[in-house]
mmCIF file of C-alpha atoms in Angstrom:
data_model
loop_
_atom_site.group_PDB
_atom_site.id
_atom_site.type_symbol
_atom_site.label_atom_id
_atom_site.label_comp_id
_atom_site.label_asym_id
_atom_site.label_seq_id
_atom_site.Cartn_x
_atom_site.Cartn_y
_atom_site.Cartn_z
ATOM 1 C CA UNK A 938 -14.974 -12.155 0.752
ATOM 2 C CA UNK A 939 -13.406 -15.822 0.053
ATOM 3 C CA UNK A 940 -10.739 -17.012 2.598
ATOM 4 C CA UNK A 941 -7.127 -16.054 2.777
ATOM 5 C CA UNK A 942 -5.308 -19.400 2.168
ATOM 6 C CA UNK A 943 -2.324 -19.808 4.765
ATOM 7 C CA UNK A 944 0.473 -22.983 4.430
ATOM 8 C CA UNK A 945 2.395 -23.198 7.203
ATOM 9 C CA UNK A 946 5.790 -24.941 6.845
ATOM 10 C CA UNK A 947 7.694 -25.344 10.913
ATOM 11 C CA UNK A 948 9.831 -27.982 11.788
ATOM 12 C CA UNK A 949 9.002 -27.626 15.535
ATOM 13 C CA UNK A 950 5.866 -29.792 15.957
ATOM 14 C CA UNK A 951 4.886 -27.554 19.067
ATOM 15 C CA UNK A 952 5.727 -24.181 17.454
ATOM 16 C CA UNK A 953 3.724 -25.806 14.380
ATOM 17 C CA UNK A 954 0.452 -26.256 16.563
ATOM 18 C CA UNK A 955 0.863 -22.853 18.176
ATOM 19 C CA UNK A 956 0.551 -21.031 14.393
ATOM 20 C CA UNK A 957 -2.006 -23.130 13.373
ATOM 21 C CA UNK A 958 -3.790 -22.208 16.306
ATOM 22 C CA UNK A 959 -2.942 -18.618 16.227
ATOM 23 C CA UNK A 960 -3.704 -18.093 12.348
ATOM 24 C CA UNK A 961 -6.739 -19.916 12.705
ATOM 25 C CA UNK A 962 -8.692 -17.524 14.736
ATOM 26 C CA UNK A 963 -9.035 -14.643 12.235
ATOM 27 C CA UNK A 964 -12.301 -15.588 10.176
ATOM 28 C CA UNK A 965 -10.960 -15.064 7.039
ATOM 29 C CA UNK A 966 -7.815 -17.094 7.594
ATOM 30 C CA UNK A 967 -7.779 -20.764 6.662
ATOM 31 C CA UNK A 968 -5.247 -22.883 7.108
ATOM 32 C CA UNK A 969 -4.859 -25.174 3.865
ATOM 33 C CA UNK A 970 -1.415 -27.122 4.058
ATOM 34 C CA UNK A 971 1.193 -27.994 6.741
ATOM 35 C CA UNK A 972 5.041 -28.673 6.212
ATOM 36 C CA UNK A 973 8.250 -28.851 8.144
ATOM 37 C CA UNK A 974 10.948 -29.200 4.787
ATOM 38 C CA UNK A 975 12.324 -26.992 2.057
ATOM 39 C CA UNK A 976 10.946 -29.688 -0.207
ATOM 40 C CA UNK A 977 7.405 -29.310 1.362
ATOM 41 C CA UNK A 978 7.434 -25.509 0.499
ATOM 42 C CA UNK A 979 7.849 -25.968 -3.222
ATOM 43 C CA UNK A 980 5.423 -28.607 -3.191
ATOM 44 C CA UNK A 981 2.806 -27.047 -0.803
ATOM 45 C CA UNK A 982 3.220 -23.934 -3.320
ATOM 46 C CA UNK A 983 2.636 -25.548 -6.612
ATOM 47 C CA UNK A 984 0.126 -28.215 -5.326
ATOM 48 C CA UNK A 985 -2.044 -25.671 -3.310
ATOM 49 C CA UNK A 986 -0.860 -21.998 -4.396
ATOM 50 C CA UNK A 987 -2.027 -20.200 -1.114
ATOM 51 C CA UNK A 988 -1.916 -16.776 -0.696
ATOM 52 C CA UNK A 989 0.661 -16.794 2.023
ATOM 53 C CA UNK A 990 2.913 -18.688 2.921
ATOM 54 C CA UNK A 991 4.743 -18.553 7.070
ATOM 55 C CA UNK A 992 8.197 -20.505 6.543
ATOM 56 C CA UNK A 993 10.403 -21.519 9.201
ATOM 57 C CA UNK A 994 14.055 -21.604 7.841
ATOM 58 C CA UNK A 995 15.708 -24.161 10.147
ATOM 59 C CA UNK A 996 18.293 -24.906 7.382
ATOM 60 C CA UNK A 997 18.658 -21.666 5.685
ATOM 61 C CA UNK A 998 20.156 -22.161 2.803
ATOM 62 C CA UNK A 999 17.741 -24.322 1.384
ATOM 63 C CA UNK A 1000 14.772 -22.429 2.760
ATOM 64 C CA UNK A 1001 15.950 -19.646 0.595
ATOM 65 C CA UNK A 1002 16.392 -21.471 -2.408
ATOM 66 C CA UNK A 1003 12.836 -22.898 -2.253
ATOM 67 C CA UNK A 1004 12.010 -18.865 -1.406
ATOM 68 C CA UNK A 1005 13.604 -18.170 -4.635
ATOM 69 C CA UNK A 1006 12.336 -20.897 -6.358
ATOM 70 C CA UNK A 1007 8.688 -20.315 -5.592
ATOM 71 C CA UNK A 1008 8.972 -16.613 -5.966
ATOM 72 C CA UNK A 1009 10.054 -17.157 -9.839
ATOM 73 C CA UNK A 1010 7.278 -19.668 -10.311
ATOM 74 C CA UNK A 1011 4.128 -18.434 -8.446
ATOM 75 C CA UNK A 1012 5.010 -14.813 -8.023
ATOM 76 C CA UNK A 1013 1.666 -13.793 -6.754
ATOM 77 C CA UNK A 1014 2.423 -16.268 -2.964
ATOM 78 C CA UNK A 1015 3.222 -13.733 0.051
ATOM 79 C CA UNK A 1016 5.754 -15.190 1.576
ATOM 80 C CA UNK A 1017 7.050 -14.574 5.726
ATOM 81 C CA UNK A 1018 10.022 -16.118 7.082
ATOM 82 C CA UNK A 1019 9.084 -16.378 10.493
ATOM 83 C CA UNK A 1020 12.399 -17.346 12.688
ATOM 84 C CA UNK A 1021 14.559 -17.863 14.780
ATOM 85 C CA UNK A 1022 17.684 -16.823 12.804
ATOM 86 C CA UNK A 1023 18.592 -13.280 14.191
ATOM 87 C CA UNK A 1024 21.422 -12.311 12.172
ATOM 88 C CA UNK A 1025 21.604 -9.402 9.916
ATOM 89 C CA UNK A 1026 22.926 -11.684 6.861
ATOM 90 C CA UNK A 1027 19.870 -13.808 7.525
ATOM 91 C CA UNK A 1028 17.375 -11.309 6.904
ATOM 92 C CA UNK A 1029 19.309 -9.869 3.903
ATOM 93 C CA UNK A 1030 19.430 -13.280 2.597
ATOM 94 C CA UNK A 1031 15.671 -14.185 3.184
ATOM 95 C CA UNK A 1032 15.055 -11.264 1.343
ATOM 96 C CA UNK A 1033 17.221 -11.389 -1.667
ATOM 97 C CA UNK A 1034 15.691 -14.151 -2.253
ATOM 98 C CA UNK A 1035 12.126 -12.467 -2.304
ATOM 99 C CA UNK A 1036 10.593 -12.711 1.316
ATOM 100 C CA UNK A 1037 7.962 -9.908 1.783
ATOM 101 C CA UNK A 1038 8.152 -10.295 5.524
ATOM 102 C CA UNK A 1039 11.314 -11.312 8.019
ATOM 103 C CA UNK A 1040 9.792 -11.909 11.589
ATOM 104 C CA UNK A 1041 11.894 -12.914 15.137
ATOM 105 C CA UNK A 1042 10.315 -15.712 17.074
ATOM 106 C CA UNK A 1043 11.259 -13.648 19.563
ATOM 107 C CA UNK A 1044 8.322 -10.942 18.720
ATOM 108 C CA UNK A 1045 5.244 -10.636 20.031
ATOM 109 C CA UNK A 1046 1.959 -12.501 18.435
ATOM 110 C CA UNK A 1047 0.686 -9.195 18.016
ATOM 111 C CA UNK A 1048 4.005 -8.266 15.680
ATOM 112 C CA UNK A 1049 3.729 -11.678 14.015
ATOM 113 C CA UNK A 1050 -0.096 -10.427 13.139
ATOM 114 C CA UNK A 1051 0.830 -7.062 11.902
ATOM 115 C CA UNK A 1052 3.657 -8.833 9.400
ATOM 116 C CA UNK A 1053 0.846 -10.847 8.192
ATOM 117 C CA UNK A 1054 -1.853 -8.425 7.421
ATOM 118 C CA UNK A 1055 1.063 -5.810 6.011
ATOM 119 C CA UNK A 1056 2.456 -8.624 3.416
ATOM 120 C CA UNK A 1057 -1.229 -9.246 2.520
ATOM 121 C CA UNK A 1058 -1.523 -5.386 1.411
ATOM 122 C CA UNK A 1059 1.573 -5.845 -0.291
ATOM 123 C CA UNK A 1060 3.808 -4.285 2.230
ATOM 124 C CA UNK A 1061 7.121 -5.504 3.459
ATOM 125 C CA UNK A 1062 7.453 -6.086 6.800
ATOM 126 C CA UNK A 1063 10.298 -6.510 8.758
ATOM 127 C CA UNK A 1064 10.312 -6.853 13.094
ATOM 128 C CA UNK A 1065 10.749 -3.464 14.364
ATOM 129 C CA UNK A 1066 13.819 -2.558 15.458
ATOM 130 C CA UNK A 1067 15.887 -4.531 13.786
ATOM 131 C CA UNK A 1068 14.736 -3.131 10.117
ATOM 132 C CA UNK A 1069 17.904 -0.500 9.951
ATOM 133 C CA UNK A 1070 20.488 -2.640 10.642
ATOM 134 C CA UNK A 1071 19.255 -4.690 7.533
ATOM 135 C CA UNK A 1072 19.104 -1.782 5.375
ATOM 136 C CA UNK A 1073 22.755 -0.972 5.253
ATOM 137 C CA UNK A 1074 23.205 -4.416 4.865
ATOM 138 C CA UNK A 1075 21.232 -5.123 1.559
ATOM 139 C CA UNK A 1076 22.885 -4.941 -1.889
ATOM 140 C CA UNK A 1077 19.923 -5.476 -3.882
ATOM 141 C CA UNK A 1078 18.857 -1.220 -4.438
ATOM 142 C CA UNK A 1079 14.699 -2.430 -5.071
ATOM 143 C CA UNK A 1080 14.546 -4.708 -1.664
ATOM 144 C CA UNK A 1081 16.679 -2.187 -0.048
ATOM 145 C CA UNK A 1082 13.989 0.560 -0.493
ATOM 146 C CA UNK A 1083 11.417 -2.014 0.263
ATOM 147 C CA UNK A 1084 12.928 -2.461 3.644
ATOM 148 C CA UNK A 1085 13.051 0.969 4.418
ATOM 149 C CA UNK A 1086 9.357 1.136 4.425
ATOM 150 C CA UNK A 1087 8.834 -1.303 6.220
ATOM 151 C CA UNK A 1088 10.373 0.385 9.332
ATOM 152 C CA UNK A 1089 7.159 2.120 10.661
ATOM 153 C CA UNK A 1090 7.613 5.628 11.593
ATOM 154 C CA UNK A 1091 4.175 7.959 12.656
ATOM 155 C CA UNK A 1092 3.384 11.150 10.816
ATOM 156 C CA UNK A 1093 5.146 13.314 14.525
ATOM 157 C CA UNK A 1094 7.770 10.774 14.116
ATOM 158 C CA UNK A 1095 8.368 11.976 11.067
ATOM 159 C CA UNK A 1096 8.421 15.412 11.417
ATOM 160 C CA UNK A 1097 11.337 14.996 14.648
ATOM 161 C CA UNK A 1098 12.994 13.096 12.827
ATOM 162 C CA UNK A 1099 13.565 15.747 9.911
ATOM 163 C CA UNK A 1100 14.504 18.608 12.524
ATOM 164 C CA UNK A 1101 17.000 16.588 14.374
ATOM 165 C CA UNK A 1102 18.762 16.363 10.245
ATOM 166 C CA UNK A 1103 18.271 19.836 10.264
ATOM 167 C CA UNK A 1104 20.757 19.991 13.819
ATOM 168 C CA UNK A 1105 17.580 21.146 15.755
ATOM 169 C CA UNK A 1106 17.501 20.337 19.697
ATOM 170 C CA UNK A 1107 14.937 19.005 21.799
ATOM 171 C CA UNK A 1108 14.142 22.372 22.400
ATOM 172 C CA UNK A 1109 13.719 24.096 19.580
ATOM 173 C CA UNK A 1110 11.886 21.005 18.044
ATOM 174 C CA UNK A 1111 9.587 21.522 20.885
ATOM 175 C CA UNK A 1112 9.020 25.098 20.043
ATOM 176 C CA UNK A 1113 8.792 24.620 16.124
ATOM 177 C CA UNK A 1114 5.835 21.623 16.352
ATOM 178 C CA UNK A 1115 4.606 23.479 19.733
ATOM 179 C CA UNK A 1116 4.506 20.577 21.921
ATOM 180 C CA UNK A 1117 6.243 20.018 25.167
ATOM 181 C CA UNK A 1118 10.221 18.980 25.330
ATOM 182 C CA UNK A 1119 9.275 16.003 27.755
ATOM 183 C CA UNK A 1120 7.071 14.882 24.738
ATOM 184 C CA UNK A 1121 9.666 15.158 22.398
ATOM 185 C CA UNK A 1122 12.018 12.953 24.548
ATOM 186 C CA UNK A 1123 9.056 10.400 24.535
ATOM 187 C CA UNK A 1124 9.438 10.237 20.698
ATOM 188 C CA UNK A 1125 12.797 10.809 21.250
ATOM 189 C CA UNK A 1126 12.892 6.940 22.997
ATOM 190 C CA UNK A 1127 10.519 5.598 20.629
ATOM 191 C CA UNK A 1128 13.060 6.198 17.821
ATOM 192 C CA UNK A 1129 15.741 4.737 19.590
ATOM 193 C CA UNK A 1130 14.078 1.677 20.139
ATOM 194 C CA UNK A 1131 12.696 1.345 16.393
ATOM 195 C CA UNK A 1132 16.074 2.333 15.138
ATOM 196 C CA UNK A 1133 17.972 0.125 17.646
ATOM 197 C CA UNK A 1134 20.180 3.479 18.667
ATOM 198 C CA UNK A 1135 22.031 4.083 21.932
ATOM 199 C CA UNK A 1136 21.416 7.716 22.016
ATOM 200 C CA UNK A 1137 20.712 10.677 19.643
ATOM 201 C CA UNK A 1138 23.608 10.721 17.526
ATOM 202 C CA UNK A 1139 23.182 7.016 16.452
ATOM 203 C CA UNK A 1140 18.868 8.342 16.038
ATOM 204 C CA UNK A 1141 20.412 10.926 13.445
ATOM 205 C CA UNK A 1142 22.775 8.334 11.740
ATOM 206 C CA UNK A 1143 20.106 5.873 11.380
ATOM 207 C CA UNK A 1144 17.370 8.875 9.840
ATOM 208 C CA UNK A 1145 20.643 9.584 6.983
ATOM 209 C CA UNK A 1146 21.012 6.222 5.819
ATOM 210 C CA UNK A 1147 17.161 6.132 5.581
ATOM 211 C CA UNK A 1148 16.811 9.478 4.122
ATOM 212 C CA UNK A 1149 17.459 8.589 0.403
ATOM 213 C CA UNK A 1150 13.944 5.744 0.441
ATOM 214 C CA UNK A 1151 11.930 6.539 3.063
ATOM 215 C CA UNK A 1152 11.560 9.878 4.472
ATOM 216 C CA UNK A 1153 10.395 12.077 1.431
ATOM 217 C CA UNK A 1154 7.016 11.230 2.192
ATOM 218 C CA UNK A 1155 7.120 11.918 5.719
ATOM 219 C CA UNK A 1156 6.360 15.456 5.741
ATOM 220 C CA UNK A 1157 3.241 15.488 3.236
#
């Protein structure tokens, strides 16, 4: 199997030596080109046309022109902002503008991992928890539904999540996937914290605007 080719384009010389030295230990990663400008990314593209691409958008707007701009010309480049920019208009913007993967520098080097290997399968990958809140904001209908797969749900996940649409209780979710009520108010947590919700009602909210992309498939 030939090597995934990485360029990695980070303002932040330290940040910049902590990737390299954090997507250099997978085998089949190689690091082929460094940046730390908008410029660099379209010419790191053309000039080396590596399979992914980690971009830091310190200036946003013209990170996501050159996002755009390399997206029309080499379509085939996976492409992860990876940043600092926490706003919901960010991430809507990164991905307008055809970003496979929106990552906090916040997250874990584990999470940064999992964005990389899911935009290398062709996935869309967006740091958990914060995936809903981007959904209602996106205009564009195809990224939209791209989003809402990216927010990871497990197969029991699923299935709670369809009986609390159907007005079910803790209890009687219990009783209907026989398992214990404490366990449901385990999932019951998980889902608030993937769905950044308070409490159940805001659980339930979050599950209807998903509904429509992502939950057909939940219950196969």
């Amino acid at each position: 199997m030939s090597d995934i080719s990485i360029a990695i384009v980070e303002d932040q010389p330290l940040m910049m030596t902590a990737l390299t030295t954090f997507l250099s230990t997978p085998t089949d990663f190689k690091i082929v080109a460094f940046g730390a400008t908008a410029a660099d990314m379209i010419r790191l593209a053309r000039f080396h046309v590596p399979r992914l691409m980690i971009l830091s958008p310190s200036v946003p707007d013209e990170t996501y022109d050159a996002i755009r701009t390399i997206r029309n010309v080499l379509p085939a480049i996976k492409i992860v902002a990876y940043t600092s920019q926490h706003g919901v208009d960010h991430a809507v913007r990164a991905l307008d503008a055809g970003a496979h993967g929106y990552v906090l520098k916040r997250s874990s080097a584990d999470e940064l991992m999992a964005a990389v290997r899911a935009v290398l399968k062709d996935e869309t990958y967006i740091t958990q928890g914060f995936a809903v809140r981007v959904i209602d904001a996106l205009r564009n209908t195809d990224v939209r539904h791209r989003v809402a797969e990216a927010i990871k749900l497990s197969q029991r996940e699923g299935q709670i999540v369809r009986l609390l649409l159907r007005g079910m209780t803790n209890k009687e979710i219990a009783a209907t996937l026989r398992i214990t009520e404490k366990t449901v108010k385990h999932y019951m947590t998980e889902l608030m914290q993937k769905m950044q919700a308070r409490n159940r009602v805001e659980v339930i909210i979050a599950a209807q605007r998903m509904s429509e992309y992502r939950l057909q498939s939940l219950d196969a």
